[in-house]
Coordinates of N, CA and C in Angstrom, one line a residue:
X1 N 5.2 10.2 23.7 CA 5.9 9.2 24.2 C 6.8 9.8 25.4
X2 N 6.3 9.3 26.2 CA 7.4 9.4 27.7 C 8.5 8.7 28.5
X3 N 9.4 8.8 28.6 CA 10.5 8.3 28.8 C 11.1 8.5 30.2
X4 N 11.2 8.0 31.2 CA 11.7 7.6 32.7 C 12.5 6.5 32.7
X5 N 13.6 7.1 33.6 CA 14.9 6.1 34.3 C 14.7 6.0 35.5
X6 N 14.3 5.1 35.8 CA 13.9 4.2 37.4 C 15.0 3.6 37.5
X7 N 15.9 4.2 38.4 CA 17.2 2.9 39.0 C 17.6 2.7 37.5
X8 N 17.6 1.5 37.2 CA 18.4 0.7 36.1 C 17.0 0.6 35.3
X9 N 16.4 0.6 35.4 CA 15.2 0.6 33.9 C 14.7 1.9 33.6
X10 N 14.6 1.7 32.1 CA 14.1 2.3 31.6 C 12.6 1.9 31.2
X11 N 12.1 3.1 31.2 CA 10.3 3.1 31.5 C 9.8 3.9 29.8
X12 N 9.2 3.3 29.3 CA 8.7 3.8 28.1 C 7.1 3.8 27.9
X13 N 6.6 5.1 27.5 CA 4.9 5.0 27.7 C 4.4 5.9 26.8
X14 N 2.9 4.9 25.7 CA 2.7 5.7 24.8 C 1.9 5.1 24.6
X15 N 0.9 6.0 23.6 CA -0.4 6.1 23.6 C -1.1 4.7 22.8
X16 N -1.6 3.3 22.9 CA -2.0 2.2 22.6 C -2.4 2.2 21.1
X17 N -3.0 3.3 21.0 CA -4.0 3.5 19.5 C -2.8 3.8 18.7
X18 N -1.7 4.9 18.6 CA -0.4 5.6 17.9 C -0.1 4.5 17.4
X19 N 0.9 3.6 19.0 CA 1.3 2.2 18.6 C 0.7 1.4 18.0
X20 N -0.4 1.0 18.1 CA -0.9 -0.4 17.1 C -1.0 0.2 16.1
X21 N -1.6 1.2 15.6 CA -2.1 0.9 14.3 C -1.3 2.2 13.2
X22 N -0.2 3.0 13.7 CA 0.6 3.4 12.9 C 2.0 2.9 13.0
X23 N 2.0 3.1 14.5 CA 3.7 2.3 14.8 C 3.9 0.8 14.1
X24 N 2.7 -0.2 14.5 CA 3.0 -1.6 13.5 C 2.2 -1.7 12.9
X25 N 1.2 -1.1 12.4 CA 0.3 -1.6 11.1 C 1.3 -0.6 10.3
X26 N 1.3 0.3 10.0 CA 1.6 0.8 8.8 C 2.9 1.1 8.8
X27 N 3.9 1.2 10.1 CA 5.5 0.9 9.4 C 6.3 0.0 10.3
X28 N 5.5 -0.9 10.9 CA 6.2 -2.1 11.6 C 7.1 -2.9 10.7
X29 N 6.9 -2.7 9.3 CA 7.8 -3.6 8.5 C 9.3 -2.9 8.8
X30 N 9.3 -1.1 9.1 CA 10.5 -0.8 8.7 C 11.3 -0.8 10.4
X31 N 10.7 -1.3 11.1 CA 11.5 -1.7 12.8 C 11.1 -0.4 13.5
X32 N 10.1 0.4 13.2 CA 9.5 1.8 14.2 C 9.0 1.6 15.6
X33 N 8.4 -0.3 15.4 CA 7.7 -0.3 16.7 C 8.7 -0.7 17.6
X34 N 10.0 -1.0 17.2 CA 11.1 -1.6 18.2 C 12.0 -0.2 18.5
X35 N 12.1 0.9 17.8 CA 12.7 1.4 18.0 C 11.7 2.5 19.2
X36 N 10.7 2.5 18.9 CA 9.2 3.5 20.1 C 9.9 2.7 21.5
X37 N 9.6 1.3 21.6 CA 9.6 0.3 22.8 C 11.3 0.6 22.8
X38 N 12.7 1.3 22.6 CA 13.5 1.1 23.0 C 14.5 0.1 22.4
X39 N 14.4 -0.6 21.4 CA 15.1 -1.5 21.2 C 16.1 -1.1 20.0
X40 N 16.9 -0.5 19.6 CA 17.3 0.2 18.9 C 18.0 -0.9 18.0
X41 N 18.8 -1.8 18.6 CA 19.3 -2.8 17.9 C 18.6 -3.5 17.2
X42 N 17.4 -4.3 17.7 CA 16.6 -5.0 16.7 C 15.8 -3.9 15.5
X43 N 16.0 -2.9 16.0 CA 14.6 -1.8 15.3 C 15.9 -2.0 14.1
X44 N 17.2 -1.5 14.3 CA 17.9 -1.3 12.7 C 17.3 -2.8 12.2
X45 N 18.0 -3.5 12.6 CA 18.0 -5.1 12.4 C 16.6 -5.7 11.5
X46 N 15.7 -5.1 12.3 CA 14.4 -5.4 11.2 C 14.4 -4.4 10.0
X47 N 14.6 -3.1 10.5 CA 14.6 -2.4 9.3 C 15.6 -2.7 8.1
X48 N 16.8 -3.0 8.2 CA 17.6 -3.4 6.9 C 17.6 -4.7 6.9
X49 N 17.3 -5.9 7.4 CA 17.2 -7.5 7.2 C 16.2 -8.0 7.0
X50 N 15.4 -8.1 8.3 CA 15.0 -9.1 9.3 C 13.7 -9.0 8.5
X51 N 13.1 -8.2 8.2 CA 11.7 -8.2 7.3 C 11.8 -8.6 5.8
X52 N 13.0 -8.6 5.3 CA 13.2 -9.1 4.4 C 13.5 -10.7 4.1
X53 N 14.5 -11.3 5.5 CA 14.4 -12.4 5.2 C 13.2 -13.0 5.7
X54 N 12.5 -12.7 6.3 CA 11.3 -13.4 6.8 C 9.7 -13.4 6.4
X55 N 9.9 -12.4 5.2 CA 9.1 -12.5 4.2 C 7.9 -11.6 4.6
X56 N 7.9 -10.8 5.3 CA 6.9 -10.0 6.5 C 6.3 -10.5 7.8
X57 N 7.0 -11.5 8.3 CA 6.3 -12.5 8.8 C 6.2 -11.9 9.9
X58 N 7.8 -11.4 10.5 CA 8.0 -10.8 11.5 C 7.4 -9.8 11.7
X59 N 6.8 -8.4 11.3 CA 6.4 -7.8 10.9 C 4.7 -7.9 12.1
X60 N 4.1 -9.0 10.7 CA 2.6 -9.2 11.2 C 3.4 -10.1 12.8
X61 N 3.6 -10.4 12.9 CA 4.2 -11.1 14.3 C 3.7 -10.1 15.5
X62 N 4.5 -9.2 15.7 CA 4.5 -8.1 16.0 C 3.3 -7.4 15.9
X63 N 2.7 -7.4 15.0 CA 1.4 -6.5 15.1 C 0.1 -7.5 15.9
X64 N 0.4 -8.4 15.4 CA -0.5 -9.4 16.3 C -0.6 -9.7 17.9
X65 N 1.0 -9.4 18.2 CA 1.5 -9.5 19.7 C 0.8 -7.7 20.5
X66 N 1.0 -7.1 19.7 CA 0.5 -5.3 19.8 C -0.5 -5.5 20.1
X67 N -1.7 -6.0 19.5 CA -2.9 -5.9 19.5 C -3.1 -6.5 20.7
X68 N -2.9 -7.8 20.9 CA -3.3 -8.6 22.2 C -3.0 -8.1 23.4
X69 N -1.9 -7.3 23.5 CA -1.2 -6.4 24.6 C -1.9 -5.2 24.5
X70 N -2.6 -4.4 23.6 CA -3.0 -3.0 23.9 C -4.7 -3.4 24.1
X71 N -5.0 -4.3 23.7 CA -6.6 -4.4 23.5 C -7.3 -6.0 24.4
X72 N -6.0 -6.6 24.7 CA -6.1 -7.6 25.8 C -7.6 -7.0 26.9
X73 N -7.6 -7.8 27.8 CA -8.9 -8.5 28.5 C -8.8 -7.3 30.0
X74 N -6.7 -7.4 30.3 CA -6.7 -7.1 31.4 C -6.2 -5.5 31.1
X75 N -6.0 -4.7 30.1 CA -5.5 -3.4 29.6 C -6.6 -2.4 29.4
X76 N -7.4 -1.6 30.4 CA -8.1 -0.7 30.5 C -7.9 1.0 30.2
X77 N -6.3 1.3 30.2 CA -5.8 2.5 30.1 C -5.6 2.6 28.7
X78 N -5.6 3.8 28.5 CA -4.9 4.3 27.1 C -3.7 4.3 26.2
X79 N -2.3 3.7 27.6 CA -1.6 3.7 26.8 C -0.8 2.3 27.5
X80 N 0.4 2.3 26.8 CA 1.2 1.3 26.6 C 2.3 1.2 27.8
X81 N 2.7 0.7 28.5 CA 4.2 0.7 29.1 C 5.1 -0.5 29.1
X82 N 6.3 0.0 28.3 CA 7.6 -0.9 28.1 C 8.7 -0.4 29.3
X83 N 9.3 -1.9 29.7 CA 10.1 -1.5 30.8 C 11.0 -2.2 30.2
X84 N 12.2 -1.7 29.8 CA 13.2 -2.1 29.3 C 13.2 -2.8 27.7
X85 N 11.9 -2.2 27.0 CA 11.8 -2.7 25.4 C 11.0 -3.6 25.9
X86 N 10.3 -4.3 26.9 CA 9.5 -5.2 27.1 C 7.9 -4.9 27.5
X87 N 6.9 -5.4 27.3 CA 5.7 -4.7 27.6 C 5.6 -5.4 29.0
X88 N 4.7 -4.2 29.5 CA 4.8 -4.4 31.1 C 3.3 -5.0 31.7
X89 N 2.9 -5.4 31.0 CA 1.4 -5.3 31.3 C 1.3 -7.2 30.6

């Protein structure tokens, strides 16, 4: 994972395959894929609440949004880029 400060954004980039399928298949429940993309607040947030009240929902939410974003139509590279916790692509 590579990390760049452009002006006021932060630039986050990492490898498509890592993220989908260990970052939110296998511990997206505990907020890993929010805390990779930069989001440190929501990443606690899912990890001690937010997966619990919502029954995993959020969880697979997120893994479904991953996939469409790493494996989408227009995403030919290897890896991922979040600009400010957001995907850039």
């Amino acid at each position: 994972m590579d990390t760049v400060y452009d002006s006021n954004a932060k630039i986050n980039t990492v490898n498509k395959h890592v993220f989908v399928w260990i970052c939110n298949f296998l511990v997206g429940g505990l907020g890993v894929d929010r805390f990779i993309r930069g989001q440190i607040g929501l990443g606690l947030f899912k990890l001690f609440i937010g997966s619990w009240i919502t029954l995993g929902i959020w969880p697979f939410v997120d893994f479904v949004i991953a996939l469409v974003k790493a494996y989408g139509s227009n995403n030919h590279s290897n890896e991922l880029t979040f600009i400010n916790g957001r995907y850039a692509n």
